[in-house]
Short mmCIF file of C-alpha atoms in Angstrom, two decimals:
data_model
loop_
_atom_site.label_atom_id
_atom_site.label_comp_id
_atom_site.label_asym_id
_atom_site.label_seq_id
_atom_site.Cartn_x
_atom_site.Cartn_y
_atom_site.Cartn_z
CA MET O 1012 29.77 -11.55 -39.36
CA THR O 1013 26.40 -12.88 -38.31
CA GLN O 1014 25.63 -16.38 -37.23
CA HIS O 1015 24.05 -17.11 -40.61
CA ASP O 1016 27.18 -16.05 -42.52
CA SER O 1017 29.45 -18.59 -40.94
CA GLN O 1018 29.69 -21.91 -42.77
CA PRO O 1019 30.97 -25.06 -41.09
CA LEU O 1020 34.24 -26.29 -42.55
CA PRO O 1021 34.20 -29.87 -43.79
CA ALA O 1022 35.99 -32.25 -41.54
CA HIS O 1023 39.27 -33.45 -42.94
CA ARG O 1024 39.44 -37.19 -43.45
CA PRO O 1025 42.77 -38.83 -44.10
CA GLY O 1026 43.07 -40.13 -47.65
CA ALA O 1027 40.13 -38.07 -48.92
CA SER O 1028 42.32 -36.16 -51.39
CA ARG O 1029 43.76 -39.36 -52.71
CA GLN O 1030 40.49 -41.15 -53.27
CA ALA O 1031 38.43 -38.27 -54.72
CA PRO O 1032 35.40 -40.34 -55.57
CA GLU O 1033 33.88 -39.69 -58.97
CA ALA O 1034 30.27 -39.96 -59.91
CA PRO O 1035 29.73 -43.47 -61.15
CA HIS O 1036 29.49 -43.70 -64.88
CA ASP O 1037 26.21 -45.26 -65.90
CA PRO O 1038 26.99 -47.53 -68.84
CA GLY O 1039 23.33 -48.22 -69.47
CA PRO O 1040 22.45 -51.80 -70.34
CA SER O 1041 25.19 -54.31 -69.64
CA ARG O 1042 27.46 -55.40 -72.46
CA THR O 1043 25.99 -58.88 -72.50
CA THR O 1044 22.46 -57.59 -72.90
CA ARG O 1045 23.47 -55.40 -75.83
CA LEU O 1046 25.48 -57.97 -77.78
CA TRP O 1047 22.48 -59.92 -79.05
CA MET O 1048 21.24 -56.91 -81.02
CA PRO O 1049 23.82 -57.07 -83.86
CA ALA O 1050 23.13 -60.78 -84.42
CA LEU O 1051 19.40 -60.06 -84.61
CA LEU O 1052 19.82 -57.08 -86.94
CA TYR O 1053 22.15 -58.92 -89.32
CA SER O 1054 19.76 -61.89 -89.38
CA LEU O 1055 16.83 -59.62 -90.16
CA GLY O 1056 18.88 -57.97 -92.91
CA PHE O 1057 19.70 -61.39 -94.37
CA LEU O 1058 16.03 -62.39 -94.37
CA THR O 1059 14.97 -59.04 -95.84
CA VAL O 1060 17.41 -59.32 -98.76
CA TYR O 1061 16.14 -62.82 -99.51
CA LEU O 1062 12.48 -61.85 -99.39
CA LEU O 1063 12.82 -58.68 -101.46
CA ALA O 1064 15.35 -59.79 -104.08
CA ILE O 1065 14.40 -63.43 -104.54
CA CYS O 1066 10.79 -63.89 -103.41
CA THR O 1067 9.29 -60.98 -105.36
CA PRO O 1068 8.87 -60.66 -109.16
CA SER O 1069 10.22 -57.10 -109.13
CA GLY O 1070 13.35 -58.16 -107.26
CA GLN O 1071 14.01 -61.00 -109.67
CA ARG O 1072 13.45 -58.80 -112.73
CA ALA O 1073 15.82 -56.15 -111.41
CA GLU O 1074 18.66 -58.60 -110.82
CA ASN O 1075 18.04 -60.63 -113.98
CA ALA O 1076 18.20 -57.40 -115.98
CA LEU O 1077 21.84 -57.00 -114.93
CA PHE O 1078 22.73 -60.18 -116.82
CA GLY O 1079 21.33 -58.62 -119.97
CA LEU O 1080 23.89 -55.82 -119.74
CA GLY O 1081 26.94 -57.02 -121.59
CA GLU O 1082 28.10 -60.57 -122.21
CA GLN O 1083 26.82 -63.50 -120.16
CA GLY O 1084 30.24 -64.74 -119.07
CA GLY O 1085 32.97 -63.04 -117.13
CA GLU O 1086 35.44 -62.69 -119.99
CA GLU O 1087 34.86 -58.94 -120.14
CA ALA O 1088 35.67 -58.45 -116.44
CA TRP O 1089 39.02 -56.84 -115.74
CA LEU O 1090 39.97 -59.53 -113.21
CA TYR O 1091 39.00 -62.44 -115.42
CA PRO O 1092 42.67 -63.49 -115.97
CA LEU O 1093 42.90 -64.01 -112.17
CA SER O 1094 39.63 -65.90 -111.85
CA GLY O 1095 40.98 -69.37 -112.55
CA ALA O 1096 38.36 -69.88 -115.26
CA GLU O 1097 40.84 -69.02 -117.99
CA TYR O 1098 43.00 -71.92 -119.09
CA GLY O 1099 46.34 -71.91 -117.30
CA SER O 1100 45.43 -69.04 -114.95
CA THR O 1101 45.99 -69.11 -111.20
CA PRO O 1102 42.74 -68.38 -109.34
CA LEU O 1103 42.61 -65.58 -106.81
CA PRO O 1104 41.58 -67.28 -103.53
CA PRO O 1105 38.85 -68.40 -103.04
CA LEU O 1106 37.69 -68.36 -106.68
CA GLU O 1107 37.10 -71.53 -108.68
CA LEU O 1108 38.99 -74.59 -107.38
CA SER O 1109 40.86 -72.61 -104.73
CA ALA O 1110 37.76 -72.26 -102.52
CA LYS O 1111 38.24 -75.38 -100.38
CA PRO O 1112 42.04 -75.01 -100.04
CA THR O 1113 41.54 -71.39 -98.97
CA LEU O 1114 39.00 -72.46 -96.36
CA MET O 1115 41.28 -75.22 -95.03
CA VAL O 1116 44.28 -72.90 -94.81
CA GLY O 1117 42.19 -70.27 -93.04
CA LEU O 1118 40.96 -72.78 -90.47
CA ALA O 1119 44.52 -74.00 -89.91
CA VAL O 1120 45.75 -70.44 -89.29
CA ILE O 1121 42.98 -69.88 -86.75
CA VAL O 1122 43.95 -73.09 -84.93
CA VAL O 1123 47.63 -72.07 -84.85
CA LEU O 1124 46.81 -68.59 -83.53
CA THR O 1125 44.57 -70.10 -80.88
CA LEU O 1126 47.35 -72.43 -79.72
CA VAL O 1127 50.01 -69.70 -79.73
CA ARG O 1128 47.91 -67.10 -77.90
CA ARG O 1129 46.06 -69.67 -75.77
CA CYS O 1130 42.77 -67.91 -76.35
CA TRP O 1131 40.71 -71.07 -76.20
CA ARG O 1132 37.25 -69.56 -76.03
CA GLN O 1133 37.90 -67.02 -78.75
CA GLY O 1134 39.48 -69.74 -80.90
CA CYS O 1135 36.45 -72.00 -80.56
CA ALA O 1136 34.19 -69.04 -81.38
CA ALA O 1137 36.29 -68.20 -84.45
CA LEU O 1138 36.11 -71.76 -85.74
CA ALA O 1139 32.37 -71.77 -85.12
CA VAL O 1140 31.96 -68.56 -87.14
CA VAL O 1141 33.72 -70.05 -90.17
CA ILE O 1142 32.10 -73.48 -89.97
CA LEU O 1143 28.62 -72.12 -89.29
CA THR O 1144 28.83 -69.53 -92.07
CA THR O 1145 30.24 -71.77 -94.78
CA GLY O 1146 28.24 -74.81 -93.72
CA SER O 1147 24.91 -73.08 -93.35
CA GLN O 1148 25.23 -71.27 -96.68
CA ASP O 1149 25.48 -74.66 -98.36
CA VAL O 1150 22.36 -75.92 -96.59
CA LEU O 1151 20.45 -72.67 -97.13
CA LYS O 1152 21.34 -72.61 -100.82
CA SER O 1153 20.37 -76.20 -101.54
CA THR O 1154 17.29 -76.81 -99.40
CA ILE O 1155 15.96 -74.08 -97.13
CA LEU O 1156 16.07 -70.94 -99.30
CA PRO O 1157 15.30 -71.97 -102.88
CA ARG O 1158 15.03 -69.54 -105.78
CA PRO O 1159 11.48 -69.75 -107.18
CA ASP O 1160 11.13 -68.76 -110.81
CA LEU O 1161 8.54 -65.96 -110.64
CA VAL O 1162 9.30 -64.24 -113.94
CA GLY O 1163 10.00 -67.05 -116.41
CA ALA O 1164 13.75 -66.50 -116.41
CA PRO O 1165 16.03 -68.37 -118.81
CA GLU O 1166 17.35 -71.67 -117.50
CA ASN O 1167 20.91 -70.39 -117.21
CA LEU O 1168 19.74 -67.79 -114.65
CA LEU O 1169 18.23 -70.37 -112.30
CA ASP O 1170 21.51 -71.99 -111.23
CA GLN O 1171 22.87 -69.37 -108.86
CA GLY O 1172 22.12 -69.91 -105.18
CA PHE O 1173 21.52 -67.66 -102.22
CA PRO O 1174 23.86 -66.89 -100.51
CA SER O 1175 27.22 -66.79 -102.33
CA GLY O 1176 29.75 -69.35 -101.11
CA HIS O 1177 32.75 -67.53 -102.59
CA THR O 1178 31.87 -64.35 -100.71
CA ALA O 1179 31.10 -66.18 -97.46
CA ILE O 1180 34.69 -67.47 -97.18
CA PRO O 1181 36.57 -64.12 -96.97
CA ALA O 1182 33.80 -62.58 -94.84
CA ALA O 1183 33.83 -65.45 -92.34
CA LEU O 1184 37.63 -65.77 -92.21
CA THR O 1185 38.05 -62.03 -91.64
CA LEU O 1186 35.57 -61.96 -88.77
CA ALA O 1187 37.07 -65.13 -87.28
CA ALA O 1188 40.60 -63.71 -87.45
CA VAL O 1189 39.73 -60.61 -85.43
CA LEU O 1190 38.62 -62.89 -82.60
CA VAL O 1191 42.01 -64.57 -82.18
CA VAL O 1192 44.61 -61.94 -83.06
CA SER O 1193 46.13 -59.46 -80.64
CA PRO O 1194 44.18 -56.21 -80.05
CA ARG O 1195 47.23 -54.30 -81.33
CA ILE O 1196 46.91 -55.68 -84.84
CA ARG O 1197 43.17 -56.40 -84.91
CA PRO O 1198 42.26 -53.24 -86.92
CA TYR O 1199 44.96 -53.97 -89.49
CA VAL O 1200 43.86 -57.59 -89.88
CA ALA O 1201 40.31 -56.33 -90.36
CA THR O 1202 41.58 -53.90 -93.01
CA ALA O 1203 43.30 -56.65 -94.98
CA GLY O 1204 40.22 -58.85 -94.75
CA VAL O 1205 37.88 -56.08 -95.83
CA LEU O 1206 39.97 -55.35 -98.93
CA TRP O 1207 40.02 -59.06 -99.78
CA LEU O 1208 36.26 -59.26 -99.34
CA ALA O 1209 35.68 -56.18 -101.52
CA CYS O 1210 37.69 -57.77 -104.32
CA ILE O 1211 35.97 -61.17 -104.23
CA ALA O 1212 32.46 -59.78 -103.73
CA ALA O 1213 32.78 -57.33 -106.62
CA TYR O 1214 34.18 -59.91 -109.01
CA SER O 1215 31.58 -62.54 -108.03
CA ALA O 1216 28.81 -60.10 -108.83
CA THR O 1217 30.22 -58.67 -112.05
CA ALA O 1218 31.41 -61.96 -113.60
CA GLY O 1219 27.92 -63.46 -113.45
CA GLY O 1220 28.68 -66.14 -110.89
CA HIS O 1221 26.32 -64.56 -108.37
CA ARG O 1222 23.73 -61.85 -108.17
CA PRO O 1223 24.27 -58.80 -105.92
CA SER O 1224 21.69 -60.13 -103.43
CA GLU O 1225 23.62 -63.41 -103.10
CA VAL O 1226 26.86 -61.56 -102.40
CA LEU O 1227 25.20 -59.28 -99.86
CA GLY O 1228 23.37 -62.20 -98.26
CA ALA O 1229 26.63 -64.11 -97.69
CA THR O 1230 28.15 -61.11 -95.93
CA LEU O 1231 25.11 -60.61 -93.72
CA LEU O 1232 25.15 -64.32 -92.85
CA ALA O 1233 28.81 -64.11 -91.76
CA CYS O 1234 28.11 -61.00 -89.68
CA ALA O 1235 25.11 -62.70 -88.04
CA CYS O 1236 27.24 -65.73 -87.11
CA TYR O 1237 29.93 -63.42 -85.72
CA GLY O 1238 27.34 -61.53 -83.69
CA LEU O 1239 25.95 -64.80 -82.35
CA ALA O 1240 29.43 -66.02 -81.39
CA THR O 1241 30.33 -62.84 -79.50
CA TRP O 1242 26.97 -62.91 -77.73
CA LEU O 1243 27.53 -66.47 -76.52
CA LEU O 1244 31.08 -65.78 -75.35
CA PRO O 1245 31.58 -64.94 -71.66
CA PRO O 1246 31.94 -61.16 -71.13
CA ALA O 1247 35.62 -61.50 -70.28
CA ALA O 1248 36.33 -63.27 -73.58
CA VAL O 1249 34.49 -60.82 -75.84
CA PRO O 1250 36.89 -58.60 -77.84
CA GLY O 1251 36.88 -55.26 -76.07
CA ALA O 1252 37.89 -51.73 -77.01
CA THR O 1253 40.40 -51.63 -79.84
CA TRP O 1254 42.62 -48.62 -80.31
CA SER O 1255 43.41 -47.73 -83.90
CA PRO O 1256 44.62 -44.62 -85.74
CA ARG O 1257 41.76 -42.23 -86.40
CA ALA O 1258 42.52 -42.19 -90.11
CA LEU O 1259 42.41 -45.98 -90.45
CA PRO O 1260 38.62 -46.31 -91.03
CA VAL O 1261 38.73 -43.65 -93.75
CA ILE O 1262 41.79 -45.21 -95.38
CA THR O 1263 40.30 -48.71 -95.18
CA LEU O 1264 36.91 -47.86 -96.63
CA THR O 1265 38.36 -45.58 -99.31
CA SER O 1266 40.73 -48.35 -100.35
CA ALA O 1267 37.84 -50.84 -100.28
CA MET O 1268 35.87 -48.60 -102.63
CA ALA O 1269 38.81 -48.41 -105.04
CA VAL O 1270 39.33 -52.19 -104.91
CA ALA O 1271 35.61 -52.78 -105.49
CA LEU O 1272 35.58 -50.45 -108.51
CA VAL O 1273 38.55 -52.20 -110.12
CA SER O 1274 37.34 -55.71 -109.27
CA GLY O 1275 33.82 -55.01 -110.51
CA ALA O 1276 34.87 -53.28 -113.73
CA ARG O 1277 33.87 -54.69 -117.10
CA ASN O 1278 34.72 -53.57 -120.62
CA ASP O 1279 31.18 -53.88 -121.97
CA THR O 1280 28.85 -52.26 -119.40
CA LEU O 1281 29.28 -49.45 -116.91
CA THR O 1282 25.98 -50.04 -115.08
CA ARG O 1283 26.75 -53.64 -114.20
CA SER O 1284 30.23 -52.62 -113.08
CA LEU O 1285 28.96 -49.88 -110.77
CA VAL O 1286 26.23 -52.05 -109.25
CA SER O 1287 28.73 -54.80 -108.51
CA ALA O 1288 31.20 -52.33 -106.99
CA ALA O 1289 28.51 -50.70 -104.85
CA THR O 1290 27.38 -54.09 -103.54
CA ALA O 1291 30.95 -55.06 -102.67
CA PHE O 1292 31.52 -51.76 -100.89
CA ILE O 1293 28.40 -52.32 -98.75
CA CYS O 1294 29.76 -55.75 -97.86
CA ALA O 1295 33.07 -54.18 -96.84
CA VAL O 1296 31.33 -51.63 -94.63
CA LEU O 1297 29.26 -54.33 -92.92
CA VAL O 1298 32.28 -56.47 -92.06
CA TRP O 1299 34.37 -53.48 -90.96
CA TYR O 1300 31.62 -52.27 -88.66
CA ALA O 1301 31.06 -55.76 -87.23
CA ALA O 1302 34.78 -56.37 -86.61
CA VAL O 1303 36.08 -52.96 -85.54
CA GLY O 1304 33.37 -50.33 -85.66
CA ARG O 1305 31.55 -51.03 -82.39
CA PRO O 1306 34.62 -51.37 -80.15
CA ALA O 1307 36.13 -48.21 -81.67
CA HIS O 1308 33.55 -46.00 -79.92
CA THR O 1309 34.97 -46.82 -76.48
CA ALA O 1310 38.56 -47.09 -77.68
CA ARG O 1311 38.82 -43.30 -77.84
CA ARG O 1312 38.68 -43.12 -74.06
CA THR O 1313 40.93 -46.05 -73.17
CA ARG O 1314 43.90 -47.42 -75.01
CA PRO O 1315 44.22 -51.07 -73.97
CA ALA O 1316 47.46 -52.33 -72.58
CA LEU O 1317 49.64 -54.14 -75.05
CA ASP O 1318 49.49 -57.86 -74.62
#
């Protein structure tokens, strides 16, 4: 063996086999610098829906045309007996007079969960999401984002406001709940909220109470408030990776599609039913992605400890 063939053996250092350093994983931009992006994107989506659907003649004509398909009222909707508009019927929360009680009960549940789990920062953020969403939609609807009449629409089509208050309640309460519940049940809470949202959004659009843009705008507003709240939270308080069964997203969104189809169905027009169901399904996807979708990418690598 020549002098060039011999290779020096590495010196043995105690504990080297135990430590086995790995190449540091480069996470790219820090979590806090990335979290402002969803809030910005949802806000831009909200503004885009308003400008295209409400501030352009073509957008107004397209949505007003839906009201010409079938009867003006919601009597032909399959869920009309649960709307609370029918004499003696019990409204499905938060429809009709059940809107404010539903909101109050939801806020009370968030307060109780915050006290039980002692997640003070997340609880304050959850309350802010609900109050900011439901409060700002009232202000936006009445003063800041009016509906100009660009096409000479009938008077009865000028009453609806952007965004929809009935849709804002389940969207905001769902996103607030995922901030204060345990990571173990967070995906399942999001699933229940998404199905609730799909039902209310589809019925609100098909019964004539709101246009599709108003339903979609309310959901985007709730997602923007949730994105803002998680951005302002300290990194340690932001909901992290959430483990969930791989089939859960497919089951949730498939069920949301079925709920939207049933809730948006009418006896007198298929087109209006399908448009309402499609809008509600988009709302369900937006809230699911905001609540569970982003953390799920990292949850495949690490299953968080049960708390």
